[in-house]
């Protein structure tokens, strides 16, 4: 009887009640890239020869020695819960990696392992951000950053960097953006989508600004740290002094370095107070990261010889693809690009194409450019409106050399047909 009354009342009052999705969910902006990605995938499934420059992951398989580490864990029955912040053995392996590769001393208790670096970032913002707190995000940025800030009740503050500076945030730009409400500044080096790599001098100047102002964290997204070219070196801002290390929350993971995107293992390294807060939140949100994936990640960090051999080969191939893509873009007067020194993306400027038409269709932005390109030439690219760079598209070179050459030729043909 009670159940019948409940549904009757709900039905009668639905107009007055107006059930709504939460403001938190409604405040999140949908990705402008989803439509193009979905259309490209549909075309591929129908047998269309689509070249997709949208890949955000290495196209190499996870190395065998890592897969074997996962199999070994399965054979040994390691399929139960782990501590919320990850196994002690994995956190110890990560601490050893940070010491060996980055010159940073962290205790295993300062490390929190999560379900991918995106989850780690979510945890960070949830742990440090109160409603109204501002987080400084240089443009261009990975499109998820501002959405995670908003989910935590924070306010993204965008600082528009210059192509002349290869889209790297300067100390002067950071100083002007700081207010009494600033809680953190987010630095992503090597950068997605620009491929920019901050040098040590630039990071030291940014650290000086942060240390001038009390209570400001640095969130350092270092997920692409090992994918660098042209002699560039990824440096962690946390390595400069104990003082800036205490203010820095490092976010990293195994996805890009070991081609383990689907394994979903990321981590944070921070001061003990922040680590405790993140671990406490995670214990209620997910219990713990995937157990088998943790043992796979431990295998990745545990075999330096095989890991180094795999990484070296992957970086060499990415570098060759990077050079091929730039070579194909060179000489196309309607397109410009920012030379990337890290990650596996090239940002291509299309400003000269705006206001023109393709077969009567107005190209009034990067999204319109990407839609027309896909429909006419079967090439998928990522429009950068959602990255804070409305006059650019992003091309990933985490695809074969043949596809890079074919896709670039199609892009140039498309541009030359604009009128």
mmCIF file of C-alpha atoms in Angstrom:
data_model
loop_
_atom_site.group_PDB
_atom_site.id
_atom_site.type_symbol
_atom_site.label_atom_id
_atom_site.label_comp_id
_atom_site.label_asym_id
_atom_site.label_seq_id
_atom_site.Cartn_x
_atom_site.Cartn_y
_atom_site.Cartn_z
ATOM 1 C CA UNK A 1 0.000 0.000 0.000
ATOM 2 C CA UNK A 2 2.774 2.416 0.901
ATOM 3 C CA UNK A 3 4.553 1.715 -2.389
ATOM 4 C CA UNK A 4 1.388 2.368 -4.412
ATOM 5 C CA UNK A 5 0.787 5.671 -2.634
ATOM 6 C CA UNK A 6 4.415 6.700 -3.257
ATOM 7 C CA UNK A 7 4.237 6.242 -6.994
ATOM 8 C CA UNK A 8 0.791 7.840 -7.195
ATOM 9 C CA UNK A 9 1.984 10.936 -5.426
ATOM 10 C CA UNK A 10 5.134 11.093 -7.509
ATOM 11 C CA UNK A 11 3.124 10.884 -10.703
ATOM 12 C CA UNK A 12 0.622 13.514 -9.643
ATOM 13 C CA UNK A 13 3.254 15.956 -8.472
ATOM 14 C CA UNK A 14 5.894 15.579 -11.133
ATOM 15 C CA UNK A 15 5.221 18.961 -12.747
ATOM 16 C CA UNK A 16 5.399 20.818 -9.435
ATOM 17 C CA UNK A 17 8.331 18.788 -8.156
ATOM 18 C CA UNK A 18 10.452 19.183 -11.328
ATOM 19 C CA UNK A 19 13.112 16.609 -10.580
ATOM 20 C CA UNK A 20 16.467 18.113 -11.545
ATOM 21 C CA UNK A 21 20.038 17.048 -12.088
ATOM 22 C CA UNK A 22 22.406 18.572 -9.544
ATOM 23 C CA UNK A 23 23.946 21.978 -10.187
ATOM 24 C CA UNK A 24 27.317 20.303 -9.863
ATOM 25 C CA UNK A 25 26.647 18.018 -12.822
ATOM 26 C CA UNK A 26 24.942 20.737 -14.859
ATOM 27 C CA UNK A 27 27.920 23.020 -14.341
ATOM 28 C CA UNK A 28 30.234 20.652 -16.202
ATOM 29 C CA UNK A 29 30.728 21.592 -19.840
ATOM 30 C CA UNK A 30 30.347 18.797 -22.398
ATOM 31 C CA UNK A 31 33.358 18.132 -24.579
ATOM 32 C CA UNK A 32 33.180 19.759 -27.995
ATOM 33 C CA UNK A 33 35.268 16.891 -29.343
ATOM 34 C CA UNK A 34 32.779 14.117 -28.571
ATOM 35 C CA UNK A 35 30.631 14.750 -31.634
ATOM 36 C CA UNK A 36 33.577 14.545 -34.021
ATOM 37 C CA UNK A 37 35.097 11.539 -32.275
ATOM 38 C CA UNK A 38 31.785 9.671 -32.332
ATOM 39 C CA UNK A 39 31.259 10.483 -36.027
ATOM 40 C CA UNK A 40 34.795 9.356 -36.923
ATOM 41 C CA UNK A 41 34.311 6.064 -35.076
ATOM 42 C CA UNK A 42 30.971 5.498 -36.822
ATOM 43 C CA UNK A 43 32.550 6.151 -40.218
ATOM 44 C CA UNK A 44 35.344 3.685 -39.441
ATOM 45 C CA UNK A 45 32.821 1.034 -38.401
ATOM 46 C CA UNK A 46 31.122 1.516 -41.789
ATOM 47 C CA UNK A 47 34.378 0.840 -43.616
ATOM 48 C CA UNK A 48 35.336 4.433 -44.426
ATOM 49 C CA UNK A 49 39.108 5.080 -44.658
ATOM 50 C CA UNK A 50 39.309 7.601 -41.813
ATOM 51 C CA UNK A 51 42.643 8.981 -40.618
ATOM 52 C CA UNK A 52 42.258 10.015 -36.998
ATOM 53 C CA UNK A 53 44.727 12.425 -35.406
ATOM 54 C CA UNK A 54 42.701 12.365 -32.189
ATOM 55 C CA UNK A 55 44.591 9.671 -30.291
ATOM 56 C CA UNK A 56 45.470 10.610 -26.724
ATOM 57 C CA UNK A 57 47.401 7.449 -26.008
ATOM 58 C CA UNK A 58 50.473 5.635 -27.330
ATOM 59 C CA UNK A 59 49.686 3.134 -30.074
ATOM 60 C CA UNK A 60 52.190 0.633 -28.654
ATOM 61 C CA UNK A 61 51.096 -2.426 -26.724
ATOM 62 C CA UNK A 62 51.933 -2.651 -23.035
ATOM 63 C CA UNK A 63 55.328 -4.397 -22.763
ATOM 64 C CA UNK A 64 55.273 -8.150 -22.186
ATOM 65 C CA UNK A 65 57.202 -7.986 -18.918
ATOM 66 C CA UNK A 66 54.481 -5.787 -17.433
ATOM 67 C CA UNK A 67 51.720 -8.092 -18.657
ATOM 68 C CA UNK A 68 53.607 -11.004 -17.127
ATOM 69 C CA UNK A 69 53.693 -9.149 -13.817
ATOM 70 C CA UNK A 70 49.909 -8.936 -13.903
ATOM 71 C CA UNK A 71 49.579 -12.611 -14.821
ATOM 72 C CA UNK A 72 51.879 -13.589 -11.966
ATOM 73 C CA UNK A 73 49.717 -11.650 -9.511
ATOM 74 C CA UNK A 74 46.612 -13.416 -10.835
ATOM 75 C CA UNK A 75 48.273 -16.829 -10.552
ATOM 76 C CA UNK A 76 49.226 -16.039 -6.957
ATOM 77 C CA UNK A 77 45.639 -15.082 -6.121
ATOM 78 C CA UNK A 78 46.345 -11.408 -5.432
ATOM 79 C CA UNK A 79 42.788 -10.394 -6.227
ATOM 80 C CA UNK A 80 41.610 -8.849 -2.966
ATOM 81 C CA UNK A 81 41.336 -5.309 -1.635
ATOM 82 C CA UNK A 82 44.532 -3.369 -1.066
ATOM 83 C CA UNK A 83 45.051 -0.337 1.182
ATOM 84 C CA UNK A 84 43.079 2.655 -0.119
ATOM 85 C CA UNK A 85 46.244 4.497 -1.153
ATOM 86 C CA UNK A 86 47.718 1.475 -2.934
ATOM 87 C CA UNK A 87 49.990 -1.406 -2.000
ATOM 88 C CA UNK A 88 53.020 -0.531 0.080
ATOM 89 C CA UNK A 89 55.251 -2.244 -2.482
ATOM 90 C CA UNK A 90 53.969 -0.098 -5.359
ATOM 91 C CA UNK A 91 54.161 3.113 -3.350
ATOM 92 C CA UNK A 92 57.719 2.185 -2.376
ATOM 93 C CA UNK A 93 58.572 1.566 -6.051
ATOM 94 C CA UNK A 94 57.141 4.980 -6.980
ATOM 95 C CA UNK A 95 59.093 6.669 -4.191
ATOM 96 C CA UNK A 96 62.255 4.981 -5.493
ATOM 97 C CA UNK A 97 61.444 6.186 -9.036
ATOM 98 C CA UNK A 98 60.994 9.782 -7.819
ATOM 99 C CA UNK A 99 64.336 9.624 -6.036
ATOM 100 C CA UNK A 100 66.154 8.014 -8.945
ATOM 101 C CA UNK A 101 64.717 10.043 -11.830
ATOM 102 C CA UNK A 102 63.645 13.322 -10.241
ATOM 103 C CA UNK A 103 65.925 13.760 -7.252
ATOM 104 C CA UNK A 104 62.943 13.871 -4.873
ATOM 105 C CA UNK A 105 62.664 12.268 -1.449
ATOM 106 C CA UNK A 106 59.178 11.010 -0.628
ATOM 107 C CA UNK A 107 58.119 8.414 1.892
ATOM 108 C CA UNK A 108 55.685 5.736 0.665
ATOM 109 C CA UNK A 109 53.068 7.358 2.903
ATOM 110 C CA UNK A 110 53.376 10.539 0.790
ATOM 111 C CA UNK A 111 52.252 8.600 -2.290
ATOM 112 C CA UNK A 112 48.611 7.874 -3.136
ATOM 113 C CA UNK A 113 47.906 5.531 -6.044
ATOM 114 C CA UNK A 114 44.611 6.090 -7.862
ATOM 115 C CA UNK A 115 42.620 4.912 -10.873
ATOM 116 C CA UNK A 116 44.623 6.873 -13.435
ATOM 117 C CA UNK A 117 46.137 10.347 -13.366
ATOM 118 C CA UNK A 118 42.732 11.900 -14.127
ATOM 119 C CA UNK A 119 41.393 10.365 -10.918
ATOM 120 C CA UNK A 120 44.489 11.632 -9.104
ATOM 121 C CA UNK A 121 43.743 15.153 -10.318
ATOM 122 C CA UNK A 122 40.127 14.834 -9.193
ATOM 123 C CA UNK A 123 41.334 13.770 -5.757
ATOM 124 C CA UNK A 124 43.707 16.734 -5.562
ATOM 125 C CA UNK A 125 41.036 19.325 -6.297
ATOM 126 C CA UNK A 126 38.600 17.667 -3.910
ATOM 127 C CA UNK A 127 41.231 17.663 -1.174
ATOM 128 C CA UNK A 128 42.443 21.275 -1.407
ATOM 129 C CA UNK A 129 39.614 23.305 -2.945
ATOM 130 C CA UNK A 130 36.789 25.027 -1.082
ATOM 131 C CA UNK A 131 33.870 26.786 -2.795
ATOM 132 C CA UNK A 132 35.078 30.006 -4.404
ATOM 133 C CA UNK A 133 38.769 29.100 -4.358
ATOM 134 C CA UNK A 134 40.563 30.041 -7.556
ATOM 135 C CA UNK A 135 42.847 27.725 -9.520
ATOM 136 C CA UNK A 136 45.094 29.343 -12.129
ATOM 137 C CA UNK A 137 45.188 27.380 -15.392
ATOM 138 C CA UNK A 138 47.422 28.559 -18.257
ATOM 139 C CA UNK A 139 45.982 28.242 -21.751
ATOM 140 C CA UNK A 140 46.064 26.059 -23.719
ATOM 141 C CA UNK A 141 45.128 23.366 -21.243
ATOM 142 C CA UNK A 142 43.881 19.806 -21.156
ATOM 143 C CA UNK A 143 40.123 20.215 -21.361
ATOM 144 C CA UNK A 144 39.419 18.229 -18.167
ATOM 145 C CA UNK A 145 41.272 20.599 -15.830
ATOM 146 C CA UNK A 146 38.604 23.319 -15.506
ATOM 147 C CA UNK A 147 35.810 20.758 -15.218
ATOM 148 C CA UNK A 148 37.535 19.066 -12.266
ATOM 149 C CA UNK A 149 38.020 22.454 -10.604
ATOM 150 C CA UNK A 150 34.319 23.245 -11.028
ATOM 151 C CA UNK A 151 33.312 19.836 -9.648
ATOM 152 C CA UNK A 152 35.246 20.725 -6.494
ATOM 153 C CA UNK A 153 33.408 24.057 -6.193
ATOM 154 C CA UNK A 154 36.427 26.021 -7.331
ATOM 155 C CA UNK A 155 36.783 28.720 -9.972
ATOM 156 C CA UNK A 156 39.098 28.168 -12.955
ATOM 157 C CA UNK A 157 41.118 31.310 -13.718
ATOM 158 C CA UNK A 158 42.565 31.178 -17.221
ATOM 159 C CA UNK A 159 45.815 32.917 -18.075
ATOM 160 C CA UNK A 160 46.196 33.317 -21.820
ATOM 161 C CA UNK A 161 49.776 32.550 -22.742
ATOM 162 C CA UNK A 162 51.450 33.596 -25.973
ATOM 163 C CA UNK A 163 52.435 31.522 -29.020
ATOM 164 C CA UNK A 164 55.638 33.587 -29.034
ATOM 165 C CA UNK A 165 56.466 31.972 -25.681
ATOM 166 C CA UNK A 166 55.459 28.547 -27.042
ATOM 167 C CA UNK A 167 52.406 28.832 -24.774
ATOM 168 C CA UNK A 168 54.469 28.643 -21.584
ATOM 169 C CA UNK A 169 53.278 30.573 -18.545
ATOM 170 C CA UNK A 170 55.663 33.354 -17.528
ATOM 171 C CA UNK A 171 56.370 34.543 -14.005
ATOM 172 C CA UNK A 172 54.906 37.974 -14.793
ATOM 173 C CA UNK A 173 51.699 36.409 -16.102
ATOM 174 C CA UNK A 174 51.396 34.281 -12.983
ATOM 175 C CA UNK A 175 52.015 37.241 -10.667
ATOM 176 C CA UNK A 176 49.243 39.262 -12.318
ATOM 177 C CA UNK A 177 46.780 36.358 -11.985
ATOM 178 C CA UNK A 178 47.264 35.765 -8.250
ATOM 179 C CA UNK A 179 44.515 37.098 -5.976
ATOM 180 C CA UNK A 180 43.524 36.655 -2.353
ATOM 181 C CA UNK A 181 41.345 33.736 -3.503
ATOM 182 C CA UNK A 182 44.086 31.841 -5.329
ATOM 183 C CA UNK A 183 44.453 28.302 -3.974
ATOM 184 C CA UNK A 184 46.668 26.729 -6.651
ATOM 185 C CA UNK A 185 48.370 27.087 -10.006
ATOM 186 C CA UNK A 186 48.384 24.147 -12.384
ATOM 187 C CA UNK A 187 51.475 23.449 -14.479
ATOM 188 C CA UNK A 188 51.535 20.745 -17.138
ATOM 189 C CA UNK A 189 54.963 20.044 -18.566
ATOM 190 C CA UNK A 190 55.372 18.525 -21.110
ATOM 191 C CA UNK A 191 52.074 20.028 -22.122
ATOM 192 C CA UNK A 192 48.928 18.638 -23.665
ATOM 193 C CA UNK A 193 47.965 20.013 -26.199
ATOM 194 C CA UNK A 194 50.934 22.248 -27.085
ATOM 195 C CA UNK A 195 53.891 19.920 -26.516
ATOM 196 C CA UNK A 196 55.664 22.743 -24.656
ATOM 197 C CA UNK A 197 58.350 21.803 -22.133
ATOM 198 C CA UNK A 198 59.260 24.316 -19.418
ATOM 199 C CA UNK A 199 62.987 24.731 -18.830
ATOM 200 C CA UNK A 200 64.461 24.827 -15.340
ATOM 201 C CA UNK A 201 64.942 28.617 -15.390
ATOM 202 C CA UNK A 202 61.274 29.200 -16.236
ATOM 203 C CA UNK A 203 60.083 26.868 -13.509
ATOM 204 C CA UNK A 204 62.379 28.467 -10.933
ATOM 205 C CA UNK A 205 60.873 31.882 -11.671
ATOM 206 C CA UNK A 206 57.361 30.455 -11.308
ATOM 207 C CA UNK A 207 58.374 28.877 -8.002
ATOM 208 C CA UNK A 208 59.612 32.264 -6.771
ATOM 209 C CA UNK A 209 56.196 33.788 -7.444
ATOM 210 C CA UNK A 210 54.404 30.961 -5.650
ATOM 211 C CA UNK A 211 56.641 31.280 -2.601
ATOM 212 C CA UNK A 212 55.934 35.013 -2.377
ATOM 213 C CA UNK A 213 52.281 34.261 -1.678
ATOM 214 C CA UNK A 214 51.138 32.208 1.298
ATOM 215 C CA UNK A 215 48.865 29.219 0.900
ATOM 216 C CA UNK A 216 49.244 28.599 -2.827
ATOM 217 C CA UNK A 217 49.799 25.063 -4.064
ATOM 218 C CA UNK A 218 51.467 24.022 -7.305
ATOM 219 C CA UNK A 219 49.736 21.126 -9.023
ATOM 220 C CA UNK A 220 52.384 19.691 -11.335
ATOM 221 C CA UNK A 221 51.000 17.343 -13.985
ATOM 222 C CA UNK A 222 54.033 15.382 -15.156
ATOM 223 C CA UNK A 223 52.312 12.531 -16.991
ATOM 224 C CA UNK A 224 54.313 13.130 -20.219
ATOM 225 C CA UNK A 225 57.668 13.621 -18.476
ATOM 226 C CA UNK A 226 59.498 10.905 -20.410
ATOM 227 C CA UNK A 227 58.252 11.873 -23.870
ATOM 228 C CA UNK A 228 60.690 14.680 -24.751
ATOM 229 C CA UNK A 229 62.678 15.573 -27.881
ATOM 230 C CA UNK A 230 65.299 17.963 -29.263
ATOM 231 C CA UNK A 231 67.423 17.531 -26.149
ATOM 232 C CA UNK A 232 64.666 18.862 -23.889
ATOM 233 C CA UNK A 233 64.495 17.659 -20.311
ATOM 234 C CA UNK A 234 61.399 17.556 -18.148
ATOM 235 C CA UNK A 235 62.165 19.023 -14.715
ATOM 236 C CA UNK A 236 59.893 18.796 -11.689
ATOM 237 C CA UNK A 237 59.293 22.137 -9.978
ATOM 238 C CA UNK A 238 59.258 20.252 -6.677
ATOM 239 C CA UNK A 239 62.974 19.490 -6.998
ATOM 240 C CA UNK A 240 64.205 23.058 -6.372
ATOM 241 C CA UNK A 241 63.874 23.304 -2.592
ATOM 242 C CA UNK A 242 62.125 21.763 0.391
ATOM 243 C CA UNK A 243 59.943 24.844 0.592
ATOM 244 C CA UNK A 244 58.506 24.531 -2.932
ATOM 245 C CA UNK A 245 58.333 20.743 -2.554
ATOM 246 C CA UNK A 246 55.991 21.206 0.420
ATOM 247 C CA UNK A 247 53.740 23.378 -1.760
ATOM 248 C CA UNK A 248 53.777 21.024 -4.768
ATOM 249 C CA UNK A 249 51.447 18.135 -5.526
ATOM 250 C CA UNK A 250 52.896 15.966 -8.289
ATOM 251 C CA UNK A 251 50.498 14.041 -10.515
ATOM 252 C CA UNK A 252 51.896 11.257 -12.670
ATOM 253 C CA UNK A 253 51.257 7.666 -13.709
ATOM 254 C CA UNK A 254 52.192 4.781 -15.969
ATOM 255 C CA UNK A 255 49.794 5.494 -18.846
ATOM 256 C CA UNK A 256 52.102 7.358 -21.203
ATOM 257 C CA UNK A 257 55.556 6.121 -20.155
ATOM 258 C CA UNK A 258 54.681 2.420 -20.386
ATOM 259 C CA UNK A 259 51.688 2.585 -22.756
ATOM 260 C CA UNK A 260 49.336 1.470 -19.994
ATOM 261 C CA UNK A 261 46.385 3.818 -20.539
ATOM 262 C CA UNK A 262 43.754 1.142 -19.983
ATOM 263 C CA UNK A 263 45.341 -0.177 -16.793
ATOM 264 C CA UNK A 264 44.287 3.031 -14.994
ATOM 265 C CA UNK A 265 47.119 3.635 -12.556
ATOM 266 C CA UNK A 266 48.089 7.177 -11.599
ATOM 267 C CA UNK A 267 49.484 8.663 -8.429
ATOM 268 C CA UNK A 268 50.115 11.796 -6.427
ATOM 269 C CA UNK A 269 53.226 12.702 -4.457
ATOM 270 C CA UNK A 270 52.752 15.447 -1.880
ATOM 271 C CA UNK A 271 53.302 16.491 1.709
ATOM 272 C CA UNK A 272 51.924 14.126 4.328
ATOM 273 C CA UNK A 273 48.872 16.254 5.151
ATOM 274 C CA UNK A 274 47.650 16.382 1.562
ATOM 275 C CA UNK A 275 48.376 12.679 1.052
ATOM 276 C CA UNK A 276 46.341 11.784 4.136
ATOM 277 C CA UNK A 277 43.411 13.889 2.915
ATOM 278 C CA UNK A 278 43.489 12.322 -0.561
ATOM 279 C CA UNK A 279 43.724 8.811 0.853
ATOM 280 C CA UNK A 280 40.767 9.462 3.147
ATOM 281 C CA UNK A 281 38.626 10.713 0.276
ATOM 282 C CA UNK A 282 39.605 7.826 -1.949
ATOM 283 C CA UNK A 283 38.778 5.266 0.725
ATOM 284 C CA UNK A 284 35.135 6.301 0.437
ATOM 285 C CA UNK A 285 34.996 6.954 -3.309
ATOM 286 C CA UNK A 286 36.724 3.874 -4.772
ATOM 287 C CA UNK A 287 38.120 1.805 -1.868
ATOM 288 C CA UNK A 288 41.386 1.210 -3.754
ATOM 289 C CA UNK A 289 42.795 1.255 -7.282
ATOM 290 C CA UNK A 290 42.592 -1.940 -9.313
ATOM 291 C CA UNK A 291 44.639 -4.588 -7.542
ATOM 292 C CA UNK A 292 46.016 -6.441 -10.571
ATOM 293 C CA UNK A 293 46.878 -3.174 -12.334
ATOM 294 C CA UNK A 294 48.895 -2.163 -9.273
ATOM 295 C CA UNK A 295 51.058 -5.261 -9.584
ATOM 296 C CA UNK A 296 51.487 -4.549 -13.300
ATOM 297 C CA UNK A 297 52.640 -1.007 -12.454
ATOM 298 C CA UNK A 298 55.035 -2.394 -9.863
ATOM 299 C CA UNK A 299 56.534 -4.609 -12.573
ATOM 300 C CA UNK A 300 56.861 -1.536 -14.824
ATOM 301 C CA UNK A 301 58.883 0.360 -12.235
ATOM 302 C CA UNK A 302 60.787 -2.725 -11.094
ATOM 303 C CA UNK A 303 62.606 -3.693 -14.288
ATOM 304 C CA UNK A 304 64.757 -0.710 -15.208
ATOM 305 C CA UNK A 305 66.519 -2.429 -18.112
ATOM 306 C CA UNK A 306 63.397 -3.604 -19.945
ATOM 307 C CA UNK A 307 61.477 -0.441 -19.078
ATOM 308 C CA UNK A 308 64.266 1.754 -20.380
ATOM 309 C CA UNK A 309 64.567 -0.271 -23.565
ATOM 310 C CA UNK A 310 60.829 0.001 -24.247
ATOM 311 C CA UNK A 311 60.687 3.719 -23.492
ATOM 312 C CA UNK A 312 63.755 4.481 -25.590
ATOM 313 C CA UNK A 313 62.288 2.734 -28.611
ATOM 314 C CA UNK A 314 58.915 4.420 -28.226
ATOM 315 C CA UNK A 315 60.411 7.905 -27.882
ATOM 316 C CA UNK A 316 62.627 7.312 -30.930
ATOM 317 C CA UNK A 317 59.595 6.360 -33.011
ATOM 318 C CA UNK A 318 57.501 9.271 -31.714
ATOM 319 C CA UNK A 319 60.334 11.638 -32.592
ATOM 320 C CA UNK A 320 60.455 10.315 -36.145
ATOM 321 C CA UNK A 321 56.697 10.741 -36.488
ATOM 322 C CA UNK A 322 56.889 14.243 -34.995
ATOM 323 C CA UNK A 323 59.475 15.274 -37.556
ATOM 324 C CA UNK A 324 57.457 13.722 -40.379
ATOM 325 C CA UNK A 325 54.319 15.607 -39.395
ATOM 326 C CA UNK A 326 56.174 18.926 -39.132
ATOM 327 C CA UNK A 327 57.833 18.277 -42.489
ATOM 328 C CA UNK A 328 54.433 17.668 -44.070
ATOM 329 C CA UNK A 329 53.056 20.886 -42.546
ATOM 330 C CA UNK A 330 56.024 23.022 -43.563
ATOM 331 C CA UNK A 331 55.375 25.241 -46.541
ATOM 332 C CA UNK A 332 51.597 25.327 -46.125
ATOM 333 C CA UNK A 333 51.098 29.079 -45.862
ATOM 334 C CA UNK A 334 47.526 28.814 -44.548
ATOM 335 C CA UNK A 335 48.642 26.726 -41.560
ATOM 336 C CA UNK A 336 51.106 27.406 -38.780
ATOM 337 C CA UNK A 337 52.241 25.212 -35.914
ATOM 338 C CA UNK A 338 54.015 25.382 -32.593
ATOM 339 C CA UNK A 339 57.094 23.133 -32.608
ATOM 340 C CA UNK A 340 56.468 20.574 -29.854
ATOM 341 C CA UNK A 341 59.308 19.430 -27.615
ATOM 342 C CA UNK A 342 57.317 16.889 -25.631
ATOM 343 C CA UNK A 343 54.224 14.652 -25.455
ATOM 344 C CA UNK A 344 52.856 13.499 -28.867
ATOM 345 C CA UNK A 345 50.791 16.399 -30.178
ATOM 346 C CA UNK A 346 51.187 19.274 -32.624
ATOM 347 C CA UNK A 347 48.984 22.356 -32.297
ATOM 348 C CA UNK A 348 48.186 23.704 -35.742
ATOM 349 C CA UNK A 349 47.004 27.287 -36.188
ATOM 350 C CA UNK A 350 44.080 27.714 -38.591
ATOM 351 C CA UNK A 351 43.386 31.431 -38.130
ATOM 352 C CA UNK A 352 44.142 32.115 -41.801
ATOM 353 C CA UNK A 353 41.346 29.721 -42.748
ATOM 354 C CA UNK A 354 38.603 31.363 -40.703
ATOM 355 C CA UNK A 355 35.954 33.340 -42.536
ATOM 356 C CA UNK A 356 36.466 31.273 -45.663
ATOM 357 C CA UNK A 357 34.141 28.615 -47.059
ATOM 358 C CA UNK A 358 34.343 25.000 -48.082
ATOM 359 C CA UNK A 359 31.739 24.253 -50.755
ATOM 360 C CA UNK A 360 29.509 26.988 -49.353
ATOM 361 C CA UNK A 361 30.068 26.039 -45.716
ATOM 362 C CA UNK A 362 31.462 28.848 -43.547
ATOM 363 C CA UNK A 363 34.554 27.977 -41.515
ATOM 364 C CA UNK A 364 34.000 30.226 -38.496
ATOM 365 C CA UNK A 365 36.002 28.325 -35.892
ATOM 366 C CA UNK A 366 38.125 25.275 -35.157
ATOM 367 C CA UNK A 367 35.068 23.099 -34.558
ATOM 368 C CA UNK A 368 33.579 24.008 -37.948
ATOM 369 C CA UNK A 369 36.994 23.377 -39.540
ATOM 370 C CA UNK A 370 37.180 19.920 -37.923
ATOM 371 C CA UNK A 371 33.623 18.983 -38.900
ATOM 372 C CA UNK A 372 34.082 19.988 -42.547
ATOM 373 C CA UNK A 373 37.471 18.255 -42.721
ATOM 374 C CA UNK A 374 36.044 14.996 -41.416
ATOM 375 C CA UNK A 375 33.012 15.057 -43.695
ATOM 376 C CA UNK A 376 34.931 15.990 -46.836
ATOM 377 C CA UNK A 377 38.360 14.377 -46.439
ATOM 378 C CA UNK A 378 37.782 11.666 -43.812
ATOM 379 C CA UNK A 379 40.330 13.157 -41.410
ATOM 380 C CA UNK A 380 39.559 13.578 -37.705
ATOM 381 C CA UNK A 381 41.336 16.300 -35.737
ATOM 382 C CA UNK A 382 40.636 17.796 -32.311
ATOM 383 C CA UNK A 383 39.365 21.409 -32.298
ATOM 384 C CA UNK A 384 40.985 23.330 -29.473
ATOM 385 C CA UNK A 385 38.086 25.539 -28.337
ATOM 386 C CA UNK A 386 37.788 23.245 -25.298
ATOM 387 C CA UNK A 387 41.522 23.666 -24.687
ATOM 388 C CA UNK A 388 41.306 27.445 -24.502
ATOM 389 C CA UNK A 389 42.810 27.933 -27.982
ATOM 390 C CA UNK A 390 39.945 28.632 -30.411
ATOM 391 C CA UNK A 391 42.170 29.234 -33.457
ATOM 392 C CA UNK A 392 43.966 25.894 -33.279
ATOM 393 C CA UNK A 393 43.436 22.214 -33.904
ATOM 394 C CA UNK A 394 45.394 19.412 -32.227
ATOM 395 C CA UNK A 395 47.009 16.606 -34.192
ATOM 396 C CA UNK A 396 48.305 13.526 -32.388
ATOM 397 C CA UNK A 397 51.234 11.698 -33.896
ATOM 398 C CA UNK A 398 50.521 8.582 -31.855
ATOM 399 C CA UNK A 399 49.497 6.967 -35.144
ATOM 400 C CA UNK A 400 51.441 5.239 -37.921
ATOM 401 C CA UNK A 401 53.783 7.123 -40.234
ATOM 402 C CA UNK A 402 51.666 6.101 -43.218
ATOM 403 C CA UNK A 403 48.555 7.596 -41.612
ATOM 404 C CA UNK A 404 50.445 10.767 -40.694
ATOM 405 C CA UNK A 405 51.556 11.283 -44.288
ATOM 406 C CA UNK A 406 48.155 10.439 -45.761
ATOM 407 C CA UNK A 407 46.242 12.536 -43.242
ATOM 408 C CA UNK A 408 48.512 15.562 -43.602
ATOM 409 C CA UNK A 409 48.145 15.471 -47.387
ATOM 410 C CA UNK A 410 44.363 15.394 -47.013
ATOM 411 C CA UNK A 411 44.445 18.361 -44.636
ATOM 412 C CA UNK A 412 46.506 20.386 -47.091
ATOM 413 C CA UNK A 413 44.146 19.486 -49.916
ATOM 414 C CA UNK A 414 41.198 20.627 -47.791
ATOM 415 C CA UNK A 415 42.843 23.957 -46.987
ATOM 416 C CA UNK A 416 43.728 24.568 -50.635
ATOM 417 C CA UNK A 417 40.073 24.066 -51.598
ATOM 418 C CA UNK A 418 38.829 26.805 -49.244
ATOM 419 C CA UNK A 419 37.571 29.920 -50.943
#
